[in-house]
Amino acid sequence: MEAAVIDAGSQLLKAGSAVPDQAPPMIIPSQMIRVVEDGTSGDKNESVFEDVTVDPVVRGHIRNWDAMEDLLRYVLYDGLDWEEGNEGQILFTEPLCTPKAVREQLVQLMFETFNVSGFYASEQAVLSLYAVGRISGCTVDIGHGKIDIAPVLEGAVQHIASRRYEIGGVDLTKLLAQELGKSNPLVNLNASDVEMLKVKYSCCAEDELAYEKTQRSSDEEEHTLPDGQVIRIGREKYTVGEALFQPSILGIEAHGIVEQLARSISIVSSENHRQLLENTVLCGGITSMPGFEDRFQKEASLCSSAICPSLVKPPEYMPDKLTEYSAWVGGAILAKVVFPQNQHVTKGDYDETGPSIVHRKCF
């Protein structure tokens, strides 16, 4: 049985057997809905139930372990057809700055609750580089709840130079909701409507001047929402992408994403700057919005670094939309190495050392 690869994000969980040249066969929302009894009804024979949303993963890190256990039980036994008593090996992707306690609790959950036969975890930045055939470079990962910028040399994240920002797609969705609310005050928007509009319409202006022009004058489109309301969207669609290059739009005093990349790499030894900057990989669904790559490249040509960042294109044999699940694909590649070569945490390792073994064998 092939090892399972799990990439659990704040919005989506990607899962599947370790087959590197395909998209993950299972992509599902991470958010769960639990039905709980309200208890407000006076009639004992008539209970009132309400839906409560639960987020197992927040800003990239596991926060609700009971919900995560329920989610993984569904994924492994229903989605991947694992059998109770015959569990296989599993590899998890990890975001930057994962706390040691979270790593230990995950490996404990896997061995003590799910009885896996082998475990491994690797950082998403490294795995995203593996997906495009690199072991050194820099990843810019724009997730639902965070942005990770990570220089990687010979398969090792340079943590001293890495940067994590707790803003991401969810914050851009809120920004779009605010902008649409200003221009469409009579339309009642819910979160799912705004997320859909963000995916369908968001784009990047060519540069800052072009963005300013869109804010003064921009063609508008009409969109009919599922409930029949009609919303007009024009200049607002450019704001989502622009916020990544001008964080002040989000009310954040910080440099844009390309300048942050250059500053991150400047901390690494200068002899490695070219290798890192010329092997830059974009990850996350937001990076596939129309115009984003072109804007990134244009900003790169103007940034403070003497060497311009340049983007690595995925190999042709890799699946489409690789930026949306590159960490999962890299995990599938790595699983083909660590498990056959016994570089993973075994049940014997765990029984002998306990959860702390994860820090010695997964690095």
CSV table of C-alpha atoms in Angstrom, one decimal:
chain,number,residue,atom,x,y,z
A,1,MET,CA,0.0,0.0,0.0
A,2,GLU,CA,1.3,3.4,-1.0
A,3,ALA,CA,2.0,5.9,1.9
A,4,ALA,CA,-0.7,8.5,2.4
A,5,VAL,CA,0.2,12.2,2.0
A,6,ILE,CA,-1.8,14.8,3.9
A,7,ASP,CA,-1.5,18.6,3.4
A,8,ALA,CA,-4.0,20.2,5.8
A,9,GLY,CA,-4.5,23.9,5.2
A,10,SER,CA,-6.8,26.4,6.8
A,11,GLN,CA,-9.3,26.3,3.9
A,12,LEU,CA,-8.6,23.0,2.1
A,13,LEU,CA,-7.2,19.6,3.0
A,14,LYS,CA,-5.4,17.8,0.2
A,15,ALA,CA,-4.9,14.0,0.6
A,16,GLY,CA,-4.1,10.9,-1.4
A,17,SER,CA,-1.7,8.1,-1.9
A,18,ALA,CA,1.9,9.0,-2.9
A,19,VAL,CA,1.7,9.2,-6.6
A,20,PRO,CA,3.8,12.3,-7.5
A,21,ASP,CA,2.7,13.1,-11.1
A,22,GLN,CA,-1.0,13.6,-10.4
A,23,ALA,CA,-3.1,16.0,-8.5
A,24,PRO,CA,-4.2,15.0,-5.0
A,25,PRO,CA,-7.3,12.8,-5.5
A,26,MET,CA,-9.0,14.2,-2.4
A,27,ILE,CA,-9.4,18.0,-2.0
A,28,ILE,CA,-12.0,18.9,0.6
A,29,PRO,CA,-12.8,21.9,2.9
A,30,SER,CA,-10.9,21.8,6.2
A,31,GLN,CA,-13.8,23.6,8.0
A,32,MET,CA,-16.3,21.2,9.6
A,33,ILE,CA,-19.9,21.6,10.6
A,34,ARG,CA,-21.2,20.1,13.8
A,35,VAL,CA,-24.8,19.9,14.7
A,36,VAL,CA,-25.4,20.6,18.3
A,37,GLU,CA,-28.5,20.6,20.4
A,38,ASP,CA,-29.6,24.1,21.3
A,39,GLY,CA,-31.6,23.2,24.4
A,40,THR,CA,-33.7,26.3,24.2
A,41,SER,CA,-37.0,24.4,23.4
A,42,GLY,CA,-39.3,24.0,26.4
A,43,ASP,CA,-40.8,20.8,24.9
A,44,LYS,CA,-38.7,17.8,25.9
A,45,ASN,CA,-39.9,15.9,22.8
A,46,GLU,CA,-38.8,18.8,20.5
A,47,SER,CA,-35.1,19.6,20.4
A,48,VAL,CA,-33.7,22.5,18.6
A,49,PHE,CA,-30.5,21.9,16.6
A,50,GLU,CA,-28.1,24.4,15.1
A,51,ASP,CA,-25.0,24.1,12.9
A,52,VAL,CA,-21.7,25.2,14.4
A,53,THR,CA,-18.7,25.6,12.2
A,54,VAL,CA,-15.4,24.3,13.5
A,55,ASP,CA,-11.9,25.1,12.1
A,56,PRO,CA,-9.4,22.4,12.9
A,57,VAL,CA,-6.6,24.4,11.2
A,58,VAL,CA,-6.2,28.2,11.8
A,59,ARG,CA,-3.6,30.3,10.1
A,60,GLY,CA,-1.9,27.0,8.9
A,61,HIS,CA,-1.5,25.4,12.3
A,62,ILE,CA,-3.7,22.7,13.9
A,63,ARG,CA,-5.7,24.4,16.7
A,64,ASN,CA,-8.7,22.0,17.4
A,65,TRP,CA,-7.4,18.5,17.9
A,66,ASP,CA,-10.7,16.8,18.4
A,67,ALA,CA,-12.0,18.2,15.1
A,68,MET,CA,-8.7,17.3,13.4
A,69,GLU,CA,-9.0,13.7,14.6
A,70,ASP,CA,-12.6,13.5,13.2
A,71,LEU,CA,-11.5,15.1,9.9
A,72,LEU,CA,-8.5,12.7,9.5
A,73,ARG,CA,-10.7,9.7,10.4
A,74,TYR,CA,-13.0,10.6,7.6
A,75,VAL,CA,-10.1,11.2,5.2
A,76,LEU,CA,-8.2,8.0,5.9
A,77,TYR,CA,-10.9,5.5,6.4
A,78,ASP,CA,-13.6,6.8,4.1
A,79,GLY,CA,-11.7,8.8,1.6
A,80,LEU,CA,-8.5,6.7,1.2
A,81,ASP,CA,-10.1,3.4,2.1
A,82,TRP,CA,-7.8,2.5,5.0
A,83,GLU,CA,-8.9,-0.5,7.0
A,84,GLU,CA,-9.0,-0.6,10.8
A,85,GLY,CA,-6.1,-2.8,12.0
A,86,ASN,CA,-4.2,-2.5,8.7
A,87,GLU,CA,-3.1,1.2,8.7
A,88,GLY,CA,-0.3,2.2,6.5
A,89,GLN,CA,2.4,4.9,6.5
A,90,ILE,CA,1.7,8.7,6.4
A,91,LEU,CA,3.5,11.9,5.5
A,92,PHE,CA,2.3,15.3,6.7
A,93,THR,CA,3.3,18.7,5.2
A,94,GLU,CA,4.2,21.4,7.8
A,95,PRO,CA,4.0,25.2,7.5
A,96,LEU,CA,6.8,27.4,8.6
A,97,CYS,CA,7.2,27.9,12.4
A,98,THR,CA,5.2,24.9,13.4
A,99,PRO,CA,5.6,24.7,17.2
A,100,LYS,CA,7.4,21.7,18.7
A,101,ALA,CA,4.3,20.9,20.8
A,102,VAL,CA,2.1,20.7,17.7
A,103,ARG,CA,4.6,18.3,15.9
A,104,GLU,CA,4.7,16.1,19.0
A,105,GLN,CA,0.9,16.0,19.4
A,106,LEU,CA,0.5,15.1,15.7
A,107,VAL,CA,2.9,12.2,15.9
A,108,GLN,CA,1.3,11.0,19.1
A,109,LEU,CA,-2.2,11.2,17.4
A,110,MET,CA,-0.9,9.1,14.5
A,111,PHE,CA,0.7,6.3,16.5
A,112,GLU,CA,-1.7,6.1,19.5
A,113,THR,CA,-5.0,6.8,17.9
A,114,PHE,CA,-4.6,5.8,14.2
A,115,ASN,CA,-2.0,3.1,14.7
A,116,VAL,CA,0.0,4.1,11.7
A,117,SER,CA,3.0,1.9,10.8
A,118,GLY,CA,5.2,4.8,9.9
A,119,PHE,CA,5.2,8.6,10.1
A,120,TYR,CA,7.1,11.5,8.5
A,121,ALA,CA,6.7,15.3,8.3
A,122,SER,CA,8.4,17.8,6.1
A,123,GLU,CA,8.1,21.6,5.6
A,124,GLN,CA,5.9,22.8,2.8
A,125,ALA,CA,8.6,25.2,1.5
A,126,VAL,CA,11.0,22.2,0.8
A,127,LEU,CA,8.2,20.1,-0.7
A,128,SER,CA,7.1,22.8,-3.1
A,129,LEU,CA,10.6,23.0,-4.4
A,130,TYR,CA,10.7,19.3,-4.9
A,131,ALA,CA,7.5,19.5,-6.9
A,132,VAL,CA,9.3,21.7,-9.6
A,133,GLY,CA,12.5,19.6,-9.5
A,134,ARG,CA,14.6,21.8,-7.2
A,135,ILE,CA,16.3,21.3,-3.8
A,136,SER,CA,17.4,24.9,-3.4
A,137,GLY,CA,15.4,28.1,-4.1
A,138,CYS,CA,12.9,30.3,-2.3
A,139,THR,CA,9.2,29.7,-1.9
A,140,VAL,CA,6.5,32.4,-1.6
A,141,ASP,CA,3.5,30.6,-0.3
A,142,ILE,CA,0.3,32.6,-0.1
A,143,GLY,CA,-2.2,30.5,1.8
A,144,HIS,CA,-5.7,31.0,3.1
A,145,GLY,CA,-4.5,32.2,6.5
A,146,LYS,CA,-0.8,33.1,6.2
A,147,ILE,CA,2.1,34.0,3.9
A,148,ASP,CA,5.3,32.1,4.2
A,149,ILE,CA,8.6,33.2,2.5
A,150,ALA,CA,11.3,30.6,2.9
A,151,PRO,CA,14.8,30.4,1.4
A,152,VAL,CA,15.8,26.7,1.1
A,153,LEU,CA,19.4,25.4,0.5
A,154,GLU,CA,20.0,21.8,-0.3
A,155,GLY,CA,16.6,20.8,1.1
A,156,ALA,CA,17.0,22.7,4.4
A,157,VAL,CA,14.9,25.8,5.2
A,158,GLN,CA,17.0,28.7,6.3
A,159,HIS,CA,14.9,29.6,9.3
A,160,ILE,CA,16.9,32.6,10.3
A,161,ALA,CA,15.9,34.2,7.0
A,162,SER,CA,12.4,32.9,6.7
A,163,ARG,CA,9.4,35.1,7.2
A,164,ARG,CA,5.8,34.3,8.2
A,165,TYR,CA,3.0,36.8,8.0
A,166,GLU,CA,-0.4,36.0,9.5
A,167,ILE,CA,-2.4,37.5,6.5
A,168,GLY,CA,-3.7,35.5,3.6
A,169,GLY,CA,-6.6,34.7,1.4
A,170,VAL,CA,-9.1,35.0,4.3
A,171,ASP,CA,-8.0,38.6,4.9
A,172,LEU,CA,-8.2,39.4,1.2
A,173,THR,CA,-11.8,38.0,1.2
A,174,LYS,CA,-12.7,40.4,4.0
A,175,LEU,CA,-11.1,43.3,2.1
A,176,LEU,CA,-13.2,42.5,-1.0
A,177,ALA,CA,-16.3,42.2,1.1
A,178,GLN,CA,-15.7,45.7,2.5
A,179,GLU,CA,-15.0,47.2,-0.9
A,180,LEU,CA,-18.1,45.6,-2.4
A,181,GLY,CA,-20.2,46.7,0.5
A,182,LYS,CA,-19.2,50.3,-0.2
A,183,SER,CA,-20.2,50.2,-3.9
A,184,ASN,CA,-23.2,47.9,-3.4
A,185,PRO,CA,-24.8,49.0,-0.1
A,186,LEU,CA,-28.1,47.4,-0.8
A,187,VAL,CA,-26.7,43.9,-1.5
A,188,ASN,CA,-26.5,41.5,1.3
A,189,LEU,CA,-23.4,39.4,0.9
A,190,ASN,CA,-22.4,36.3,2.8
A,191,ALA,CA,-18.9,34.9,3.2
A,192,SER,CA,-19.3,32.2,0.5
A,193,ASP,CA,-20.6,34.8,-2.0
A,194,VAL,CA,-17.5,36.9,-1.5
A,195,GLU,CA,-15.2,34.0,-1.7
A,196,MET,CA,-16.8,32.9,-5.0
A,197,LEU,CA,-16.5,36.5,-6.4
A,198,LYS,CA,-12.9,36.7,-5.3
A,199,VAL,CA,-12.0,33.5,-7.2
A,200,LYS,CA,-14.0,34.5,-10.3
A,201,TYR,CA,-13.0,38.1,-10.7
A,202,SER,CA,-9.9,39.0,-8.7
A,203,CYS,CA,-6.9,40.1,-10.8
A,204,CYS,CA,-3.7,42.2,-10.6
A,205,ALA,CA,-3.0,45.5,-12.2
A,206,GLU,CA,0.2,45.8,-14.3
A,207,ASP,CA,1.8,48.2,-11.8
A,208,GLU,CA,0.9,50.7,-9.1
A,209,LEU,CA,0.1,53.4,-11.6
A,210,ALA,CA,-2.2,51.1,-13.5
A,211,TYR,CA,-3.9,50.2,-10.2
A,212,GLU,CA,-4.5,53.9,-9.4
A,213,LYS,CA,-6.1,54.3,-12.9
A,214,THR,CA,-8.5,51.4,-12.2
A,215,GLN,CA,-9.6,53.1,-9.0
A,216,ARG,CA,-10.5,56.2,-10.9
A,217,SER,CA,-12.2,54.5,-13.8
A,218,SER,CA,-12.9,50.8,-14.4
A,219,ASP,CA,-15.4,48.8,-16.5
A,220,GLU,CA,-18.0,47.2,-14.3
A,221,GLU,CA,-19.6,43.7,-14.7
A,222,GLU,CA,-22.9,42.5,-13.3
A,223,HIS,CA,-23.0,39.2,-11.4
A,224,THR,CA,-26.2,37.5,-10.2
A,225,LEU,CA,-25.8,35.8,-6.8
A,226,PRO,CA,-27.4,32.5,-6.0
A,227,ASP,CA,-30.2,34.2,-4.2
A,228,GLY,CA,-31.0,36.4,-7.2
A,229,GLN,CA,-29.4,39.6,-6.0
A,230,VAL,CA,-27.4,41.4,-8.7
A,231,ILE,CA,-24.0,42.9,-7.7
A,232,ARG,CA,-21.8,45.2,-9.8
A,233,ILE,CA,-18.0,44.6,-9.6
A,234,GLY,CA,-15.4,46.8,-11.2
A,235,ARG,CA,-12.4,48.5,-9.5
A,236,GLU,CA,-12.8,46.2,-6.5
A,237,LYS,CA,-11.5,43.2,-8.3
A,238,TYR,CA,-8.0,44.8,-8.6
A,239,THR,CA,-7.8,45.6,-4.9
A,240,VAL,CA,-7.3,41.9,-3.8
A,241,GLY,CA,-4.1,41.5,-5.8
A,242,GLU,CA,-2.8,45.0,-5.1
A,243,ALA,CA,-3.0,44.4,-1.3
A,244,LEU,CA,-0.2,41.9,-1.7
A,245,PHE,CA,2.1,44.5,-3.3
A,246,GLN,CA,0.8,47.4,-1.2
A,247,PRO,CA,-0.1,46.0,2.3
A,248,SER,CA,-1.2,49.5,3.4
A,249,ILE,CA,-4.5,48.7,1.7
A,250,LEU,CA,-5.0,46.1,4.5
A,251,GLY,CA,-4.0,48.7,7.1
A,252,ILE,CA,-0.6,47.0,7.5
A,253,GLU,CA,2.7,48.9,7.6
A,254,ALA,CA,5.0,46.6,5.7
A,255,HIS,CA,6.8,46.2,2.4
A,256,GLY,CA,5.2,44.4,-0.6
A,257,ILE,CA,5.6,40.8,-1.1
A,258,VAL,CA,8.5,41.0,-3.6
A,259,GLU,CA,10.5,43.4,-1.4
A,260,GLN,CA,9.9,41.1,1.5
A,261,LEU,CA,11.4,38.2,-0.5
A,262,ALA,CA,14.5,40.3,-1.4
A,263,ARG,CA,15.0,41.3,2.3
A,264,SER,CA,14.5,37.7,3.4
A,265,ILE,CA,17.2,36.4,1.1
A,266,SER,CA,19.6,39.3,1.9
A,267,ILE,CA,20.0,37.7,5.3
A,268,VAL,CA,21.5,34.5,3.8
A,269,SER,CA,25.2,34.4,2.8
A,270,SER,CA,25.7,36.4,-0.3
A,271,GLU,CA,27.2,33.5,-2.2
A,272,ASN,CA,23.8,31.9,-2.2
A,273,HIS,CA,21.7,34.9,-3.3
A,274,ARG,CA,21.7,34.1,-7.0
A,275,GLN,CA,20.8,30.4,-6.5
A,276,LEU,CA,17.9,31.4,-4.3
A,277,LEU,CA,16.5,34.3,-6.2
A,278,GLU,CA,16.7,32.6,-9.6
A,279,ASN,CA,14.8,29.6,-8.3
A,280,THR,CA,11.7,31.4,-6.8
A,281,VAL,CA,8.5,29.3,-6.6
A,282,LEU,CA,5.0,30.7,-6.1
A,283,CYS,CA,2.5,28.6,-4.2
A,284,GLY,CA,-1.1,29.0,-3.2
A,285,GLY,CA,-4.3,29.5,-5.2
A,286,ILE,CA,-4.1,33.3,-5.0
A,287,THR,CA,-0.9,33.3,-7.0
A,288,SER,CA,-2.8,31.9,-10.0
A,289,MET,CA,-5.0,35.0,-10.3
A,290,PRO,CA,-4.8,36.7,-13.7
A,291,GLY,CA,-1.9,39.2,-13.9
A,292,PHE,CA,-0.2,38.1,-10.6
A,293,GLU,CA,2.9,36.5,-12.1
A,294,ASP,CA,3.4,39.4,-14.5
A,295,ARG,CA,3.1,41.9,-11.7
A,296,PHE,CA,5.5,39.8,-9.5
A,297,GLN,CA,8.1,39.8,-12.3
A,298,LYS,CA,7.7,43.5,-12.9
A,299,GLU,CA,8.1,44.3,-9.2
A,300,ALA,CA,11.1,42.0,-9.1
A,301,SER,CA,12.9,44.0,-11.8
A,302,LEU,CA,12.5,47.1,-9.6
A,303,CYS,CA,13.2,45.7,-6.2
A,304,SER,CA,16.3,46.5,-4.0
A,305,SER,CA,18.1,43.3,-4.7
A,306,ALA,CA,21.0,43.4,-7.2
A,307,ILE,CA,19.8,40.1,-8.6
A,308,CYS,CA,16.2,40.0,-9.8
A,309,PRO,CA,14.0,37.2,-8.5
A,310,SER,CA,12.9,34.9,-11.4
A,311,LEU,CA,10.1,32.3,-11.3
A,312,VAL,CA,10.5,28.6,-11.8
A,313,LYS,CA,8.0,27.0,-14.2
A,314,PRO,CA,6.7,23.6,-13.3
A,315,PRO,CA,7.8,20.6,-15.5
A,316,GLU,CA,5.3,19.9,-18.3
A,317,TYR,CA,4.6,16.4,-17.0
A,318,MET,CA,3.3,17.8,-13.7
A,319,PRO,CA,-0.5,18.3,-13.2
A,320,ASP,CA,-2.2,21.5,-14.1
A,321,LYS,CA,-2.7,24.1,-11.3
A,322,LEU,CA,0.4,22.8,-9.5
A,323,THR,CA,0.7,26.1,-7.5
A,324,GLU,CA,-2.5,25.1,-5.6
A,325,TYR,CA,-1.1,21.9,-4.3
A,326,SER,CA,2.7,21.9,-4.9
A,327,ALA,CA,3.4,21.0,-1.3
A,328,TRP,CA,1.3,17.8,-1.6
A,329,VAL,CA,3.0,16.8,-4.8
A,330,GLY,CA,6.4,17.4,-3.2
A,331,GLY,CA,5.2,15.3,-0.3
A,332,ALA,CA,4.3,12.4,-2.7
A,333,ILE,CA,7.8,12.7,-4.2
A,334,LEU,CA,9.5,12.6,-0.7
A,335,ALA,CA,7.3,9.7,0.5
A,336,LYS,CA,8.8,7.6,-2.3
A,337,VAL,CA,12.2,8.1,-0.7
A,338,VAL,CA,11.9,8.3,3.1
A,339,PHE,CA,9.7,5.2,3.6
A,340,PRO,CA,11.5,2.7,1.3
A,341,GLN,CA,14.8,3.9,2.8
A,342,ASN,CA,13.5,3.6,6.4
A,343,GLN,CA,14.2,7.3,7.1
A,344,HIS,CA,10.8,7.7,8.8
A,345,VAL,CA,9.6,7.4,12.3
A,346,THR,CA,8.6,3.7,12.9
A,347,LYS,CA,6.3,2.4,15.6
A,348,GLY,CA,9.4,1.0,17.3
A,349,ASP,CA,11.1,4.4,17.3
A,350,TYR,CA,8.0,6.0,18.8
A,351,ASP,CA,7.5,3.3,21.5
A,352,GLU,CA,11.2,3.6,22.5
A,353,THR,CA,11.5,7.4,22.6
A,354,GLY,CA,8.0,8.9,22.6
A,355,PRO,CA,6.7,11.9,20.6
A,356,SER,CA,10.0,13.8,20.8
A,357,ILE,CA,11.4,11.4,18.2
A,358,VAL,CA,9.8,13.6,15.6
A,359,HIS,CA,12.4,16.3,16.0
A,360,ARG,CA,15.3,13.9,15.5
A,361,LYS,CA,13.9,12.1,12.4
A,362,CYS,CA,11.8,14.7,10.7
A,363,PHE,CA,13.9,17.8,9.8
